[in-house]
Amino acid sequence: MGFLQLLVVAVLASEHRVAGAAEVFGNSSEGLIEFSVGKFRYFELNRPFPEEAILHDISSNVTFLIFQIHSQYQNTTVSFSPTLLSNSSETGTASGLVFILRPEQSTCTWYLGTSGIQPVQNMAILLSYSERDPVPGGCNLEFDLDIDPNIYLEYNFFETTIKFAPANLGYARGVDPPPCDAGTDQDSRWRLQYDVYQYFLPENDLTEEMLLKHLQRMVSVPQVKASALKVVTLTANDKTSVSFSSLPGQGVIYNVIVWDPFLNTSAAYIPAHTYACSFEAGEGSCASLGRVSSKVFFTLFALLGFFICFFGHRFWKTGNLKIFHDDGVFWVTFSCIAILIPVVFMGCLRILNILTCGVIGSYSVVLAIDSYWSTSLSYITLNVLKRALNKDFHRAFTNVPFQTNDFIILAVWGMLAVSGITLQIRRERGRPFFPPHPYKLWKQERERRVTNILDPSYHIPPLRERLYGRLTQIKGLFQKEQPAGERTPLLL
């Protein structure tokens, strides 16, 4: 009996579970791929397409299933049939299908494959829903699938945009789906709400294992609510599209939960992920981020930062609230804050100069560190530049991760700023104000001229006489030249 107990403990300790869902490992080359509801499965897909997948023993209270398959950057295809058709298959790094079950149906089959040359490591799962749950993508009018639970993601340097199809109300097996546009009352799909969630992967980690591990937290409704950050809630009247600030090299997972407030039921779309960079070799690739001329930027930013931070006082002598999505409100607020600080310190310019040099100089060091070790602190300035350079960036949510390395770099920034400010204050103690106050310089110069009669500037004629003399000179330029010759009578 003791041996059996030890064996059970060993088996339980060796299992990898996420929210009660076991991970099953396999290979598609073994033949038919069998799935179980709610259990993650890892497997490898190889050419040629397709591989058949199957689910047995579907419960009678399940009205529809959502199958999803994920890979890091290589495309995979999931299809209802062995023949690929645009309205019955989906291809991408995060692809899935909705299976509307017929009465008495207890088995479901579909097909998987990849068109890539290299084998693709995948993770897949099936989730079941009842007739009370809303159907993600059930009122699709934009994309190819009749019912499309997928999230479509596009990105550029400035922003990442996700799009998805509207959902429909749930319905029983063998019943026609509710009409999508028959009305806008509370008995139609217009009562549905959409919660958009964002989840950050660990910074500076582009491994496939890390992505697939954390994707398990973004699949089902309870996991998404517990793990991710809710960014915005959309109603049926809103456009099913949301933009975020792009974070090149940072893994981000997005998902949408559709909620029926009348029945208090929910369903999750198929999560999509991005690194805002390409895993293919070339310009803009994830491997090249932070490496192009990184050493040069570090001889520059680090030296400049240290110099400004500790000696900048003498050197300088020679901005997710919805309201801020409006450019006018954002730039007026930004300008007011930028002007307010100098106004507050106008009476003590030396302190203002020292504080500015200490904070900005130490932040230059942070930017230099970002060339080697990615940090979210660089987006303090980068997001403002994006807002100024891109006219559509106002609609993007600018959330960034704040993880362990960010806390470390923030501490370095604070230490450099405090030490730089302290050093400059001690160096300037007892010295004359530098640079001197312009008004005091003008006042001293005026008093000197009044009291010092030996100063040549003291003998400068008044302004009125100087203007009259200048006009006389100009008038002389237009007078006729006198004829040459002797004008006095000859002396006898």
CSV table of C-alpha atoms in Angstrom, one decimal, residues 29-200:
chain,number,residue,atom,x,y,z
A,29,SER,CA,3.1,11.4,-37.7
A,30,GLU,CA,1.6,8.7,-35.5
A,31,GLY,CA,-1.7,8.9,-37.4
A,32,LEU,CA,-5.0,10.1,-36.1
A,33,ILE,CA,-4.8,12.9,-33.5
A,34,GLU,CA,-7.2,12.5,-30.7
A,35,PHE,CA,-8.3,15.3,-28.5
A,36,SER,CA,-10.2,15.7,-25.2
A,37,VAL,CA,-12.3,18.7,-24.2
A,38,GLY,CA,-10.3,21.2,-22.0
A,39,LYS,CA,-7.0,19.4,-22.3
A,40,PHE,CA,-4.0,21.0,-24.0
A,41,ARG,CA,-2.1,18.9,-26.5
A,42,TYR,CA,1.4,19.5,-27.9
A,43,PHE,CA,2.3,17.9,-31.2
A,44,GLU,CA,4.4,18.5,-34.3
A,45,LEU,CA,2.9,19.0,-37.8
A,46,ASN,CA,4.8,18.1,-41.0
A,47,ARG,CA,4.1,18.4,-44.6
A,48,PRO,CA,2.0,17.3,-46.5
A,49,PHE,CA,-1.4,18.4,-45.5
A,50,PRO,CA,-3.7,17.1,-43.9
A,51,GLU,CA,-3.6,15.3,-40.6
A,52,GLU,CA,-7.0,14.2,-39.3
A,53,ALA,CA,-8.1,15.1,-35.7
A,54,ILE,CA,-11.0,13.6,-33.8
A,55,LEU,CA,-13.0,14.1,-30.6
A,56,HIS,CA,-15.1,11.4,-29.2
A,57,ASP,CA,-17.9,11.2,-26.5
A,58,ILE,CA,-19.2,14.8,-26.8
A,59,SER,CA,-21.7,15.5,-24.0
A,60,SER,CA,-25.3,16.1,-24.9
A,61,ASN,CA,-25.4,19.4,-23.1
A,62,VAL,CA,-22.7,20.9,-25.3
A,63,THR,CA,-24.1,22.9,-28.3
A,64,PHE,CA,-20.8,24.2,-29.9
A,65,LEU,CA,-17.1,23.6,-29.7
A,66,ILE,CA,-14.2,25.9,-30.3
A,67,PHE,CA,-10.9,24.4,-31.5
A,68,GLN,CA,-7.7,26.4,-31.5
A,69,ILE,CA,-4.1,25.7,-32.5
A,70,HIS,CA,-1.1,27.9,-31.7
A,71,SER,CA,2.5,28.1,-33.0
A,72,GLN,CA,5.1,30.8,-32.4
A,73,TYR,CA,5.6,32.2,-35.9
A,74,GLN,CA,5.1,29.5,-38.5
A,75,ASN,CA,1.6,29.2,-40.0
A,76,THR,CA,-0.7,26.2,-39.5
A,77,THR,CA,-4.0,25.4,-41.1
A,78,VAL,CA,-7.2,24.0,-39.6
A,79,SER,CA,-10.0,22.9,-41.9
A,80,PHE,CA,-13.4,21.3,-41.7
A,81,SER,CA,-12.5,19.1,-44.7
A,82,PRO,CA,-9.4,17.6,-46.4
A,83,THR,CA,-10.0,20.0,-49.2
A,84,LEU,CA,-9.0,23.6,-48.4
A,85,LEU,CA,-11.7,26.1,-49.0
A,86,SER,CA,-11.6,29.8,-47.9
A,87,ASN,CA,-14.9,29.6,-46.1
A,88,SER,CA,-14.1,26.3,-44.3
A,89,SER,CA,-10.5,26.7,-43.2
A,90,GLU,CA,-8.2,29.2,-41.3
A,91,THR,CA,-4.5,29.7,-41.5
A,92,GLY,CA,-2.2,31.5,-39.2
A,93,THR,CA,-0.1,31.3,-36.0
A,94,ALA,CA,-3.4,31.4,-33.9
A,95,SER,CA,-6.2,29.7,-35.8
A,96,GLY,CA,-9.4,28.0,-34.9
A,97,LEU,CA,-12.9,26.9,-35.9
A,98,VAL,CA,-16.4,26.8,-34.3
A,99,PHE,CA,-18.2,23.5,-34.5
A,100,ILE,CA,-22.0,23.9,-34.3
A,101,LEU,CA,-23.2,20.4,-33.2
A,102,ARG,CA,-26.2,18.6,-34.6
A,103,PRO,CA,-28.7,16.8,-32.5
A,104,GLU,CA,-27.3,13.5,-31.2
A,105,GLN,CA,-23.8,14.3,-32.5
A,106,SER,CA,-21.2,12.8,-30.3
A,107,THR,CA,-18.1,12.7,-32.5
A,108,CYS,CA,-16.4,15.6,-34.4
A,109,THR,CA,-13.5,15.4,-36.9
A,110,TRP,CA,-11.4,18.1,-38.6
A,111,TYR,CA,-8.0,18.4,-40.3
A,112,LEU,CA,-4.7,20.0,-39.5
A,113,GLY,CA,-1.6,20.8,-41.5
A,114,THR,CA,1.2,23.2,-42.5
A,115,SER,CA,2.5,24.4,-45.8
A,116,GLY,CA,5.9,25.3,-44.4
A,117,ILE,CA,9.1,23.4,-45.1
A,118,GLN,CA,10.2,23.0,-41.5
A,119,PRO,CA,8.2,21.0,-38.9
A,120,VAL,CA,6.0,23.2,-36.7
A,121,GLN,CA,5.6,22.7,-33.0
A,122,ASN,CA,2.0,23.4,-32.0
A,123,MET,CA,-0.3,23.5,-29.0
A,124,ALA,CA,-4.0,23.0,-29.3
A,125,ILE,CA,-7.1,22.7,-27.2
A,126,LEU,CA,-10.9,22.2,-27.5
A,127,LEU,CA,-13.3,24.1,-25.4
A,128,SER,CA,-17.0,23.3,-25.0
A,129,TYR,CA,-20.0,25.7,-24.5
A,130,SER,CA,-23.7,25.3,-23.8
A,131,GLU,CA,-26.7,26.9,-25.5
A,132,ARG,CA,-26.8,29.8,-23.0
A,133,ASP,CA,-23.2,30.9,-23.9
A,134,PRO,CA,-22.7,33.5,-26.7
A,135,VAL,CA,-21.1,32.3,-29.9
A,136,PRO,CA,-17.9,34.2,-30.7
A,137,GLY,CA,-17.8,35.4,-34.3
A,138,GLY,CA,-21.4,34.2,-34.8
A,139,CYS,CA,-22.4,37.4,-36.7
A,140,ASN,CA,-19.4,37.6,-39.0
A,141,LEU,CA,-19.8,39.7,-42.1
A,142,GLU,CA,-16.2,40.7,-42.7
A,143,PHE,CA,-14.1,37.6,-42.8
A,144,ASP,CA,-14.2,34.3,-44.8
A,145,LEU,CA,-15.6,31.9,-42.2
A,146,ASP,CA,-19.3,31.8,-41.6
A,147,ILE,CA,-18.7,31.8,-37.9
A,148,ASP,CA,-15.2,33.2,-37.1
A,149,PRO,CA,-13.9,33.1,-33.5
A,150,ASN,CA,-10.4,34.3,-34.6
A,151,ILE,CA,-8.7,37.6,-33.7
A,152,TYR,CA,-6.9,39.2,-36.6
A,153,LEU,CA,-3.8,41.1,-35.7
A,154,GLU,CA,-1.8,43.7,-37.7
A,155,TYR,CA,1.2,45.7,-36.6
A,156,ASN,CA,3.7,48.3,-37.7
A,157,PHE,CA,6.3,50.3,-35.9
A,158,PHE,CA,3.7,52.6,-34.3
A,159,GLU,CA,0.7,50.5,-33.4
A,160,THR,CA,-0.8,47.0,-33.2
A,161,THR,CA,-4.4,46.6,-34.2
A,162,ILE,CA,-6.7,43.7,-33.5
A,163,LYS,CA,-10.0,43.0,-35.2
A,164,PHE,CA,-12.7,40.4,-34.6
A,165,ALA,CA,-16.2,39.5,-35.8
A,166,PRO,CA,-19.3,40.3,-33.6
A,167,ALA,CA,-20.8,37.5,-31.6
A,168,ASN,CA,-24.3,36.1,-31.6
A,169,LEU,CA,-26.6,34.8,-28.9
A,170,GLY,CA,-26.4,31.1,-28.0
A,171,TYR,CA,-28.9,28.6,-29.2
A,172,ALA,CA,-29.7,24.9,-28.8
A,173,ARG,CA,-28.8,22.0,-31.1
A,174,GLY,CA,-30.9,21.8,-34.2
A,175,VAL,CA,-32.3,25.3,-33.8
A,176,ASP,CA,-31.7,28.1,-36.3
A,177,PRO,CA,-29.3,30.8,-34.9
A,178,PRO,CA,-30.9,34.1,-33.9
A,179,PRO,CA,-30.9,36.7,-36.7
A,180,CYS,CA,-27.9,39.1,-36.4
A,181,ASP,CA,-29.6,42.3,-37.6
A,182,ALA,CA,-33.3,41.8,-37.1
A,183,GLY,CA,-33.4,44.4,-34.3
A,184,THR,CA,-31.4,46.2,-31.7
A,185,ASP,CA,-33.4,45.5,-28.6
A,186,GLN,CA,-32.3,43.5,-25.5
A,187,ASP,CA,-33.5,40.2,-27.1
A,188,SER,CA,-30.9,40.4,-29.8
A,189,ARG,CA,-27.1,40.2,-30.1
A,190,TRP,CA,-26.9,44.0,-29.5
A,191,ARG,CA,-27.0,43.4,-25.8
A,192,LEU,CA,-23.6,41.6,-25.9
A,193,GLN,CA,-20.5,43.3,-24.5
A,194,TYR,CA,-16.9,42.7,-25.4
A,195,ASP,CA,-14.0,42.9,-22.9
A,196,VAL,CA,-10.6,43.2,-24.5
A,197,TYR,CA,-7.7,41.8,-22.5
A,198,GLN,CA,-3.9,42.2,-22.8
A,199,TYR,CA,-1.2,39.9,-21.4
A,200,PHE,CA,2.5,40.6,-21.4
